[in-house]
Amino acid sequence: MLKNLISTQLSTKELAYQPGGMPATFEVAVVNQSEQFAAFQLEIQAAGIESSDPAHWYVVSPDVSTKNPPGDRTQFTVQIIDNPKPGFVGLMNLTVRIFSLELRQEERQILRLILQPGNSLVPLKLNLPIHEFREKPETLLELPVEVENPGYTTSEVVVRCTGLPVNWLPEGSEQRFQIRSQGRVKTNFLCHIPSLSETPSQTYDFVITASRPNEPAIQVLGSIFVLPMGHIEVDCPTNRLHMPTRYGLPNWRVNQAVYPIHFINHSNLSRHIELIVAPEEPQPRCQLQVVPEQVNLLLNQTAQQDVIVTKRRHWLGLPKTCSFEAKARVADEQIDVQGDTQLLRLILHPVLPLWVQGLITLAFLVLLWWLSWLNPDNPWWGHQDAVKSVQFNGIGDRAISGANDKKVLGWQTAGFENFLINQELGKIAEVDKAVRVVRYRPVNNDAIAIGLENGEIQLWSLLPSYRQLQTLVNQPDDRVFDLVFTLDSRTLFSGHGSGLVVQWELGSNLATTQPTIQRQKQVGFAVNAVKLVGGNDRYLAIAGRFNQLVIWDLQEDKIRSVSHGGGGEASYILSLAVPTNHPDLLASADNQGTIKIWNLRSCLTSDVDCELVNEWQPDKTIHSLAFTADGCYLASGGQDGRTMLWELDADGKPHNQTMKGIEIARSPSSVNAVDVIRQKDDILVINGGDNAQVELYRKRNASLDCR
């Protein structure tokens, strides 16, 4: 059997109390019969009363006892200060509940409370069965009210409804009743909601009060929400206009048309109205303005917004029709908007009539030619300063160029031979410094590397759009003279004016992988050109000042010189070229106008000197060299403005024994860059120079047995 851990004793079993008189007091003694410390609490429940709220009719002291040791005693004092059930007279059982959270046990005692008639008034009880109403205008409704008198005597009660307009209560806002003791009265106030033109849609709060003499009034709150009703009408009296209204002679001053839009409010809502005007597509572009931008449409009011269409009319051509959709937008969709969409039409007449247009057609065509890419002096097409680098893509249908005007442009080769095709594909990049070199990424030709005057290397994507991917900087202001990718495009070598050659690790994804410097080599002279030789991307040829030409073994990280003759401070090797299919052949060109071709097959793998297989001097200064992939043709461009094509055999020796080149083009200014590619039996040569022009030439029916 569970041991009783709590012992309680009431000071009395019966207690009398008169509401309004002195409090009735009794005491409760609690003894801790457990073997641990415990705190005790006390609460009282009145028979027939269910409430979750704290009791207001008694006071306990203390609220919670301190933790008492085993065998200790706690004394609670309880005062009855009000009637547990207002208005009740007679015997009521009270349950005194003592409990302890530590002991998880409780004890209950019954106390009989004799409630005597009080000497004070018992407050009225007021109830509003429905607190919120949602009604339409012109509705007749009843506001139900319940009043209860819990007191001991009959009372005269006044019930009032306040807060609503007087005209809403046709039978008045006050009612009087005689309510007997313990009685209840149900009544209502008749409410008539006026028409929508007099009643805005909103919430109307009201107060129901009940009072009797010499006693404060009690009240309950209610509300009536008047539902939105009606509609807004939209109208445009003139929805078709001409600009100008009179036409025939030249008239360039009229450039506006105004459409008035009327809004009429037939609802019980005041609303902000916004007019959204959108042109239909396709059509001439016009400037649209709505004045004012918004209107506040009040009840029973009319407002107007003007749609102002501004258009600089075309000088030539036939009349054009512009259509606009004007849509009225209300802040919410509680009410209907009739005619919310208006179709506006504008007839645009040209400034010049047709007979005047015929006179200026010829002049216009001349002007159009001058503004097109067909005009070589057009300042809006091509480069505006010396071109420093050009290169074909892998199949020769496109090319890129970089120049001192800080631009990199794309070209399509078909446009150089067909005037109906614009040869310029557009500006790929515009950078902060002059461009020294541009190179396609070998894999897919979907990106390019740009070397700049200030030492930066920028990587740009060509697909799906032109955008910069990365910026590489080793030493600021260390001019980049040449760039070369490995065949897998994962590595990029750059040659700099300081004598540094930097190997950049790019990774497979240029957009997400941050390039890093894998290693760098100081060769001791300004580097003008770098090329990978020997196949397998193992050897890098480096050339530059003092006519120095060296080979960097990337696998063993060793540098060896190639015998190229001496040179002073003003002597430079300016360009190197290697045919893709014969990586052991290397051509070099210097500022003394000498072109040399080397066979590196033996000297790359042993310590023997590299074989010089060909040497000639066609010009004072050769700026650029380029091989076809099979090595049968070598293109050159130099200071004298000539672009030359040299025929070679498979070993790089002269095809005709006389080393007489083919002059492809001659320019009055220096040629700074060339590239060459073979398309079946045709040879394409592209060049760029100090004249800021990029030009393409085709040599047809080229056929050699050097392959």
XYZ file of C-alpha atoms in Angstrom:
707
model
C 0.000 0.000 0.000
C 1.288 3.503 -0.920
C 2.526 5.353 2.145
C 0.862 8.707 2.916
C 3.698 11.244 2.799
C 1.572 14.359 3.453
C -0.492 14.979 6.618
C -2.943 17.934 6.653
C -5.300 19.432 9.242
C -7.872 22.241 8.780
C -8.485 24.718 11.594
C -12.237 24.387 10.927
C -14.541 22.237 8.829
C -17.212 24.905 8.346
C -16.914 28.595 7.570
C -19.410 31.400 7.011
C -18.850 34.357 4.669
C -20.933 37.383 3.728
C -19.873 39.034 0.416
C -18.986 42.662 0.978
C -18.096 42.042 4.626
C -14.887 41.019 6.418
C -12.846 38.170 4.868
C -13.442 34.680 6.287
C -10.184 33.056 7.413
C -9.057 29.517 8.166
C -5.689 27.785 8.520
C -4.232 24.602 7.088
C -1.391 22.745 8.823
C 0.784 20.482 6.653
C 3.332 17.970 8.029
C 6.122 16.444 5.889
C 5.957 12.715 6.703
C 8.490 11.770 4.034
C 12.221 11.158 4.420
C 13.308 14.056 2.187
C 13.036 17.807 1.949
C 9.836 18.974 0.290
C 7.930 22.184 -0.495
C 4.107 22.349 -0.444
C 1.476 24.325 -2.345
C -2.234 24.851 -1.731
C -5.202 25.541 -3.998
C -8.981 25.567 -3.489
C -11.679 24.376 -5.862
C -15.321 25.436 -5.467
C -18.043 22.940 -6.296
C -19.936 23.725 -9.494
C -17.370 26.191 -10.814
C -15.123 25.296 -13.733
C -12.412 27.819 -14.582
C -8.873 27.598 -15.890
C -8.090 31.144 -14.725
C -6.443 31.756 -11.301
C -9.046 32.090 -8.542
C -9.865 35.686 -7.591
C -12.066 34.941 -4.602
C -9.419 33.721 -2.089
C -5.871 34.522 -0.968
C -3.269 31.996 0.294
C -0.237 32.906 2.390
C 2.437 31.837 1.740
C 2.019 30.980 -1.988
C 4.585 28.169 -1.754
C 6.267 26.937 1.389
C 9.992 26.626 1.740
C 11.490 23.157 1.504
C 10.924 21.534 4.861
C 12.914 18.676 6.366
C 11.215 15.387 7.274
C 8.733 15.803 10.126
C 8.578 19.599 9.861
C 5.277 21.523 9.822
C 4.029 24.249 7.417
C 1.154 26.617 8.247
C -1.002 28.102 5.396
C -3.497 30.924 6.030
C -6.467 31.208 3.647
C -8.781 34.262 3.333
C -12.111 34.121 1.468
C -12.508 37.618 -0.026
C -15.338 37.163 -2.552
C -18.196 34.909 -3.541
C -16.838 32.037 -5.697
C -20.106 32.201 -7.644
C -21.415 35.794 -7.607
C -25.035 35.975 -6.423
C -25.092 32.464 -4.956
C -26.471 32.081 -1.373
C -26.285 28.867 0.588
C -23.926 25.991 1.354
C -21.007 25.337 -0.993
C -18.342 22.639 -0.605
C -14.736 23.731 -1.073
C -12.000 21.193 -1.848
C -8.674 22.153 -0.261
C -5.889 20.512 -2.297
C -2.341 20.312 -0.848
C 0.398 18.919 -3.122
C 4.179 18.667 -3.419
C 6.148 18.486 -6.665
C 9.068 16.782 -4.941
C 6.917 14.051 -3.358
C 4.577 13.726 -6.357
C 1.645 13.269 -3.972
C -1.348 15.341 -2.882
C -3.881 15.481 0.006
C -7.490 16.747 -0.220
C -9.786 18.095 2.565
C -13.415 19.261 2.344
C -14.506 22.597 3.868
C -18.174 23.661 4.005
C -18.615 27.352 3.103
C -21.877 29.010 4.113
C -22.501 31.960 1.775
C -24.812 34.589 3.265
C -26.650 37.310 1.339
C -24.214 40.088 0.522
C -24.559 43.751 1.269
C -23.173 44.902 -2.178
C -24.395 44.719 -5.770
C -23.367 41.828 -7.971
C -22.090 43.063 -11.385
C -24.243 42.496 -14.437
C -23.226 40.030 -17.127
C -23.290 41.234 -20.751
C -22.815 39.028 -23.789
C -22.751 39.693 -27.545
C -23.370 36.310 -29.265
C -21.986 37.601 -32.571
C -19.050 39.991 -32.391
C -18.226 40.382 -36.078
C -20.626 40.993 -38.964
C -19.850 41.047 -42.704
C -22.678 42.666 -44.649
C -23.399 44.371 -47.965
C -24.658 47.950 -48.285
C -28.457 48.458 -48.002
C -28.711 45.490 -45.620
C -31.040 45.352 -42.571
C -29.573 43.299 -39.722
C -30.080 42.699 -36.009
C -27.367 43.022 -33.368
C -28.281 40.422 -30.671
C -27.520 41.250 -27.006
C -27.874 39.149 -23.796
C -27.967 40.739 -20.297
C -27.975 38.700 -17.048
C -28.613 39.950 -13.496
C -26.785 37.613 -11.064
C -27.692 39.827 -8.101
C -30.193 39.297 -5.305
C -32.697 41.978 -6.298
C -34.540 43.106 -9.396
C -32.610 45.806 -11.271
C -33.447 48.425 -13.888
C -30.905 48.036 -16.672
C -30.129 50.459 -19.522
C -28.558 48.920 -22.664
C -26.993 51.258 -25.243
C -25.354 50.826 -28.656
C -22.725 53.471 -29.464
C -20.080 53.977 -32.136
C -22.346 53.598 -35.180
C -23.831 56.539 -37.119
C -27.213 57.567 -35.729
C -28.997 56.968 -39.035
C -27.894 53.325 -38.936
C -30.157 52.612 -35.916
C -33.724 53.373 -37.030
C -35.275 52.146 -33.738
C -32.841 54.018 -31.530
C -29.639 53.244 -29.692
C -31.012 52.753 -26.127
C -33.252 50.153 -24.448
C -34.438 49.784 -20.779
C -35.384 46.590 -18.942
C -36.448 45.392 -15.461
C -34.445 42.218 -14.825
C -35.325 40.120 -11.798
C -32.737 38.427 -9.599
C -30.898 35.677 -11.446
C -32.808 36.691 -14.586
C -31.664 37.094 -18.184
C -32.932 39.260 -21.065
C -32.284 38.770 -24.768
C -32.752 41.728 -27.095
C -31.351 43.214 -30.302
C -30.642 46.525 -31.999
C -32.000 46.937 -35.509
C -29.256 48.226 -37.854
C -29.745 49.448 -41.433
C -26.592 49.891 -43.587
C -27.035 52.744 -46.121
C -26.371 52.527 -49.876
C -22.853 51.986 -51.251
C -22.508 55.654 -52.283
C -22.882 56.616 -48.599
C -21.033 53.709 -47.017
C -17.331 53.156 -47.751
C -16.194 49.567 -47.477
C -14.439 49.322 -44.118
C -14.833 48.050 -40.549
C -17.249 49.954 -38.297
C -16.698 49.291 -34.585
C -19.526 49.600 -32.063
C -19.861 49.267 -28.269
C -22.752 47.674 -26.353
C -22.975 48.923 -22.740
C -25.222 47.830 -19.872
C -25.635 49.916 -16.708
C -27.851 50.411 -13.679
C -28.006 53.189 -11.102
C -25.007 53.717 -8.831
C -22.912 51.115 -10.629
C -20.212 51.392 -13.350
C -21.372 50.301 -16.788
C -20.024 47.144 -18.414
C -19.395 46.858 -22.142
C -18.619 44.476 -25.006
C -17.180 45.328 -28.420
C -18.405 44.371 -31.878
C -17.758 45.324 -35.479
C -19.529 45.466 -38.842
C -17.442 45.072 -41.982
C -19.198 46.541 -45.007
C -18.278 44.432 -48.027
C -16.917 46.083 -51.189
C -19.534 46.487 -53.911
C -19.894 48.212 -57.269
C -17.388 48.816 -60.071
C -14.989 51.345 -61.597
C -15.574 52.458 -65.186
C -12.654 53.279 -67.511
C -13.156 55.202 -70.760
C -11.003 56.860 -73.445
C -13.052 59.198 -75.699
C -10.269 59.562 -78.336
C -8.316 56.348 -78.778
C -7.121 56.976 -82.375
C -4.835 59.939 -83.131
C -2.617 61.185 -85.986
C 0.822 62.755 -85.556
C 0.704 65.446 -86.822
C -2.985 66.111 -87.331
C -2.145 67.886 -90.596
C 0.438 66.384 -92.896
C 1.654 66.872 -96.481
C 4.387 69.480 -96.095
C 7.526 68.898 -94.011
C 6.714 69.333 -90.323
C 9.195 68.246 -87.676
C 7.905 70.176 -84.670
C 4.991 67.940 -83.652
C 6.238 64.933 -81.668
C 3.558 64.313 -79.014
C 0.070 62.849 -78.799
C -2.144 62.930 -75.692
C -4.847 60.362 -74.850
C -7.203 61.301 -71.940
C -8.261 58.289 -69.822
C -11.329 58.819 -67.572
C -12.037 56.827 -64.370
C -15.528 56.902 -62.817
C -16.047 55.367 -59.364
C -19.365 53.513 -58.998
C -18.223 51.566 -55.915
C -17.897 52.037 -52.165
C -14.085 51.872 -52.217
C -11.540 54.647 -52.591
C -8.663 53.242 -54.578
C -5.308 54.236 -55.994
C -5.330 53.563 -59.728
C -2.193 53.079 -61.774
C -2.234 53.062 -65.560
C 0.212 50.658 -67.203
C 0.891 51.423 -70.862
C 2.750 48.891 -72.996
C 3.445 49.013 -76.736
C 2.523 46.144 -78.999
C 5.407 44.382 -80.706
C 6.909 44.863 -83.216
C 6.548 48.602 -83.793
C 8.578 51.828 -83.598
C 9.835 52.574 -80.132
C 8.068 55.488 -78.437
C 8.532 57.275 -75.142
C 5.476 56.786 -72.944
C 4.493 58.918 -69.974
C 1.421 58.813 -67.733
C 0.456 62.059 -65.955
C -0.154 61.865 -63.072
C 1.507 58.524 -62.321
C -1.307 57.551 -59.922
C -4.747 58.903 -59.088
C -6.709 58.483 -55.875
C -10.252 57.734 -56.957
C -12.642 58.695 -54.148
C -16.250 57.598 -53.713
C -18.606 59.027 -56.375
C -15.692 60.848 -57.998
C -14.254 61.022 -61.538
C -10.502 61.246 -62.200
C -8.358 61.530 -65.321
C -4.899 60.385 -66.394
C -3.238 61.469 -69.632
C -1.153 59.064 -71.702
C 1.506 61.164 -73.440
C 3.219 59.464 -76.372
C 6.432 61.141 -77.497
C 8.022 59.983 -80.712
C 10.575 61.593 -82.999
C 8.933 60.828 -86.287
C 10.803 59.115 -89.076
C 11.970 61.382 -91.841
C 11.510 58.869 -94.636
C 9.118 56.063 -95.535
C 5.393 55.454 -95.323
C 3.064 56.254 -92.407
C 3.409 53.814 -89.538
C 0.853 52.651 -87.033
C 1.736 52.297 -83.372
C -0.567 50.485 -80.971
C -0.503 50.686 -77.201
C -2.382 48.794 -74.546
C -3.380 50.934 -71.567
C -4.400 48.766 -68.614
C -5.824 50.202 -65.402
C -4.476 48.447 -62.335
C -6.177 48.788 -58.956
C -4.410 48.081 -55.682
C -6.591 45.005 -55.121
C -9.202 43.017 -57.002
C -12.119 43.372 -54.595
C -14.184 45.280 -57.144
C -14.672 44.937 -60.882
C -13.003 47.365 -63.295
C -15.063 47.724 -66.460
C -13.135 48.641 -69.588
C -9.837 48.277 -67.738
C -7.964 47.681 -71.013
C -8.016 50.404 -73.664
C -6.394 49.960 -77.094
C -4.732 53.181 -78.283
C -3.622 53.699 -81.895
C -1.258 56.348 -83.232
C -0.641 57.021 -86.936
C 2.916 58.347 -87.380
C 3.424 60.335 -90.570
C 6.982 60.913 -91.850
C 8.535 64.346 -91.568
C 9.306 64.429 -95.291
C 6.625 63.615 -97.870
C 7.365 60.995 -100.525
C 8.290 63.544 -103.223
C 10.987 64.965 -100.940
C 12.210 61.496 -100.027
C 12.912 60.698 -103.672
C 15.324 63.632 -103.907
C 17.449 62.545 -100.983
C 17.564 58.785 -101.651
C 20.840 58.954 -103.548
C 22.519 61.076 -100.887
C 21.294 58.694 -98.232
C 22.802 55.688 -100.001
C 26.156 57.447 -100.187
C 25.976 58.229 -96.501
C 25.006 54.632 -95.744
C 28.069 53.379 -97.578
C 30.297 55.778 -95.683
C 28.923 54.487 -92.378
C 29.279 50.787 -93.312
C 32.176 48.356 -92.898
C 32.820 48.716 -96.639
C 34.479 52.053 -95.922
C 38.040 51.329 -94.765
C 38.259 54.734 -93.055
C 35.140 54.215 -90.956
C 36.068 55.107 -87.351
C 33.359 52.823 -85.917
C 34.718 49.607 -87.439
C 38.046 47.882 -87.001
C 41.062 49.102 -85.056
C 42.044 52.724 -84.540
C 45.738 52.157 -83.821
C 48.578 49.866 -84.843
C 47.703 46.149 -84.949
C 50.206 44.035 -82.981
C 48.914 40.462 -83.220
C 46.691 38.319 -85.476
C 45.817 34.601 -85.485
C 43.512 32.211 -87.371
C 41.420 29.672 -85.519
C 41.951 25.978 -86.211
C 39.927 25.795 -89.451
C 40.575 29.284 -90.774
C 36.982 30.544 -90.869
C 37.623 33.035 -88.083
C 40.491 35.105 -86.716
C 41.354 37.460 -83.859
C 43.470 40.602 -83.658
C 44.861 42.860 -80.927
C 46.122 46.419 -81.237
C 47.445 49.486 -79.453
C 43.884 50.868 -79.280
C 43.351 48.420 -76.354
C 40.844 46.325 -78.318
C 40.661 42.676 -79.314
C 38.418 42.092 -82.337
C 36.978 38.972 -83.924
C 36.832 38.446 -87.703
C 35.156 36.025 -90.120
C 37.282 35.310 -93.162
C 34.325 35.045 -95.559
C 33.630 38.743 -95.054
C 36.990 39.782 -96.519
C 35.996 38.302 -99.888
C 32.238 38.993 -99.920
C 31.229 42.615 -99.371
C 27.734 41.558 -98.341
C 29.183 39.905 -95.223
C 30.571 42.026 -92.424
C 34.044 40.662 -91.796
C 34.110 42.039 -88.252
C 32.439 39.791 -85.681
C 32.602 42.472 -83.020
C 34.685 43.600 -80.114
C 35.757 40.653 -77.984
C 37.470 42.738 -75.318
C 38.442 46.306 -74.511
C 41.212 46.453 -71.933
C 43.097 49.153 -70.025
C 46.421 48.940 -71.841
C 47.744 48.302 -75.325
C 47.478 44.694 -76.537
C 50.786 43.027 -77.438
C 49.676 39.483 -78.274
C 46.478 37.419 -78.633
C 46.295 33.609 -78.868
C 43.480 31.097 -79.330
C 43.095 28.300 -76.788
C 43.915 25.189 -78.894
C 41.145 22.986 -77.486
C 37.861 23.996 -79.198
C 39.145 27.545 -79.831
C 36.478 28.660 -77.309
C 38.721 31.037 -75.361
C 41.644 33.384 -75.952
C 44.605 34.700 -73.983
C 45.508 38.399 -74.230
C 48.948 39.762 -73.301
C 49.039 43.447 -72.330
C 51.547 46.273 -72.143
C 51.227 46.452 -68.337
C 52.159 42.802 -67.742
C 48.626 41.443 -67.376
C 47.374 38.312 -69.113
C 43.616 38.151 -69.492
C 41.654 34.997 -70.353
C 38.390 35.606 -72.217
C 35.606 33.223 -73.187
C 34.265 33.293 -76.762
C 31.288 30.982 -76.193
C 28.427 31.441 -75.633
C 29.298 35.157 -75.275
C 32.363 37.327 -74.841
C 33.284 37.604 -71.168
C 36.432 37.814 -69.080
C 37.281 34.666 -67.143
C 40.592 35.302 -65.376
C 43.364 37.892 -64.987
C 46.957 36.679 -64.518
C 49.649 38.996 -63.139
C 53.153 37.971 -62.184
C 55.010 41.304 -62.040
C 53.126 44.567 -62.713
C 54.379 46.553 -65.732
C 56.423 43.575 -66.977
C 55.362 43.760 -70.627
C 53.991 40.537 -72.173
C 55.519 39.969 -75.643
C 54.364 36.460 -76.505
C 52.076 33.648 -75.332
C 51.838 29.973 -76.238
C 49.421 27.234 -75.074
C 50.286 23.568 -74.746
C 48.253 21.298 -77.015
C 45.957 20.218 -74.163
C 45.376 23.904 -73.227
C 46.088 23.194 -69.571
C 49.336 25.181 -69.550
C 50.201 28.660 -70.826
C 53.718 30.091 -71.278
C 54.308 33.835 -71.309
C 57.441 35.754 -72.333
C 58.146 39.106 -70.674
C 60.346 42.127 -71.263
C 62.152 41.541 -67.971
C 63.558 38.241 -69.269
C 61.103 36.092 -67.339
C 59.332 33.132 -68.901
C 56.372 32.068 -66.756
C 54.595 28.709 -66.860
C 50.924 29.071 -65.820
C 48.820 26.080 -64.770
C 45.277 26.740 -66.079
C 43.376 23.541 -65.412
C 40.571 22.183 -67.583
C 37.924 24.805 -66.714
C 39.084 28.386 -67.131
C 35.934 29.795 -65.561
C 36.181 27.983 -62.228
C 39.860 27.093 -61.789
C 42.152 29.858 -60.539
C 45.363 29.807 -62.624
C 48.599 29.395 -60.693
C 52.272 29.871 -61.503
C 53.819 26.424 -61.833
C 57.322 27.802 -62.340
C 59.240 30.642 -63.969
C 62.648 31.012 -65.552
C 64.863 34.101 -65.874
C 66.758 33.796 -69.170
C 68.780 37.009 -68.832
C 67.464 38.889 -71.878
C 64.207 40.569 -72.922
C 61.942 37.858 -74.353
C 60.169 38.673 -77.629
C 58.961 35.230 -78.724
C 58.255 31.767 -77.285
C 57.240 28.572 -79.107
C 56.870 24.918 -78.110
C 59.108 22.658 -80.220
C 59.940 18.985 -80.514
C 56.455 17.618 -79.787
C 54.972 16.400 -76.491
C 55.185 19.959 -75.109
C 58.579 19.207 -73.583
C 60.769 21.920 -75.119
C 60.191 25.654 -75.233
C 62.102 27.873 -77.669
C 62.773 31.358 -76.270
C 64.152 34.288 -78.283
C 64.720 37.991 -77.790
C 67.347 40.646 -77.160
C 71.010 40.210 -78.207
C 69.703 37.827 -80.895
C 69.527 35.177 -78.201
C 67.748 31.895 -78.978
C 67.620 29.232 -76.263
C 65.771 25.961 -75.633
C 64.229 25.267 -72.228
C 63.940 21.547 -71.443
C 60.781 21.602 -69.326
C 61.220 18.042 -68.109
C 64.776 18.486 -66.810
C 64.431 22.253 -66.243
C 67.593 23.041 -68.220
C 68.405 25.870 -70.639
C 70.660 25.404 -73.666
C 71.650 27.978 -76.281
C 71.121 27.614 -80.009
C 73.972 29.002 -82.145
C 72.510 32.083 -83.746
C 75.384 34.541 -84.102
C 76.227 37.476 -81.850
C 74.193 40.611 -81.355
C 74.374 43.899 -79.514
C 71.838 45.601 -77.300
C 69.903 46.801 -80.354
C 69.710 43.309 -81.883
C 66.472 41.382 -81.346
C 64.898 38.184 -82.540
C 61.315 39.398 -82.955
C 59.408 36.276 -83.991
C 59.483 32.470 -83.942
C 57.372 30.027 -85.954
C 56.918 26.236 -85.738
C 54.752 24.113 -88.104
C 52.266 22.005 -86.169
C 52.989 18.807 -88.122
C 56.795 19.266 -88.008
C 57.582 20.480 -84.485
C 61.350 19.973 -85.057
C 61.443 22.869 -87.565
C 61.900 26.349 -86.106
C 61.947 29.638 -88.019
C 63.266 32.858 -86.486
C 63.257 36.474 -87.679
C 65.210 39.436 -86.329
C 65.311 43.196 -86.644
C 68.248 42.950 -89.078
C 65.840 41.415 -91.590
C 67.202 37.865 -91.422
C 65.052 34.741 -91.486
C 66.627 31.480 -90.346
C 65.218 27.963 -90.290
C 66.580 25.417 -87.839
C 66.260 21.648 -87.699
C 66.125 20.788 -83.989
C 65.662 17.044 -84.348
C 69.160 16.066 -83.240
C 70.034 18.881 -80.837
C 66.976 18.429 -78.625
C 68.062 14.988 -77.479
C 71.855 15.407 -77.516
C 74.504 18.056 -76.994
C 75.248 18.599 -80.701
C 74.642 22.003 -82.293
C 71.284 22.621 -83.886
C 71.319 22.403 -87.676
C 70.792 25.665 -89.578
C 69.097 24.514 -92.800
C 68.175 27.858 -94.380
C 68.971 31.556 -94.020
C 68.088 34.632 -96.089
C 67.565 38.376 -95.638
C 64.465 39.707 -97.436
C 63.976 42.943 -95.473
C 65.524 45.382 -93.023
C 63.328 44.225 -90.124
C 61.052 41.180 -89.980
C 58.342 41.618 -87.334
C 56.365 38.394 -87.678
C 56.569 34.833 -89.019
C 53.958 32.077 -89.385
C 54.092 28.510 -90.791
C 51.303 26.510 -92.349
C 50.651 23.330 -90.375
C 52.492 21.179 -92.947
C 55.508 23.516 -93.036
C 55.266 24.035 -96.817
C 54.665 27.772 -96.558
C 56.164 30.448 -94.345
C 54.548 33.898 -94.192
C 56.457 36.992 -93.089
C 55.710 40.660 -92.513
C 58.200 43.428 -91.987
C 59.170 47.051 -91.754
C 58.977 47.653 -95.515
C 55.216 46.934 -95.507
C 55.467 43.752 -97.579
C 53.665 40.546 -96.689
C 55.623 37.658 -98.196
C 54.946 33.942 -98.691
C 57.917 31.559 -98.926
C 57.675 28.063 -100.454
C 59.660 25.381 -98.598
C 60.170 21.654 -98.834
C 59.588 19.178 -96.019
C 63.045 19.934 -94.540
C 62.536 23.704 -94.517
C 64.816 24.298 -97.538
C 63.906 26.539 -100.504
C 61.495 24.926 -102.919
C 62.976 26.638 -105.969
C 66.628 26.888 -104.760
C 66.573 30.676 -105.239
C 64.539 31.569 -102.130
C 62.448 34.005 -104.129
C 59.293 34.691 -102.158
C 55.802 35.558 -103.326
C 54.724 39.089 -102.502
C 51.184 38.737 -101.174
C 50.577 42.410 -100.355
C 52.380 45.720 -99.986
C 51.435 48.487 -97.559
C 52.905 51.978 -97.055
C 53.207 51.233 -93.347
C 54.938 48.517 -91.362
C 53.412 45.029 -91.084
C 53.544 43.922 -87.432
C 51.738 40.561 -87.428
C 50.958 37.756 -89.874
C 49.344 34.330 -89.770
C 48.847 31.715 -92.472
C 46.641 28.639 -92.863
C 46.079 26.111 -95.637
C 42.543 25.309 -96.817
C 42.795 22.437 -99.301
C 44.845 23.913 -102.187
C 44.404 27.538 -101.099
C 46.624 29.508 -98.762
C 45.043 32.201 -96.554
C 47.278 34.939 -95.170
C 46.096 37.531 -92.655
C 48.133 40.526 -91.546
C 47.940 43.663 -89.419
C 50.161 46.689 -89.169
C 50.688 50.330 -88.305
C 47.865 51.366 -90.659
C 45.389 49.906 -88.085
C 44.013 47.574 -90.778
C 43.479 43.804 -90.660
C 43.623 42.355 -94.178
C 43.208 38.853 -95.606
C 44.617 37.473 -98.867
C 44.109 34.163 -100.657
C 46.632 32.393 -102.880
C 44.724 29.898 -104.968
C 45.821 26.601 -106.514
C 48.862 26.191 -104.291
C 50.205 22.694 -104.748
C 53.476 21.361 -103.363
C 54.796 17.892 -102.743
C 56.450 18.808 -99.429
C 53.711 17.181 -97.327
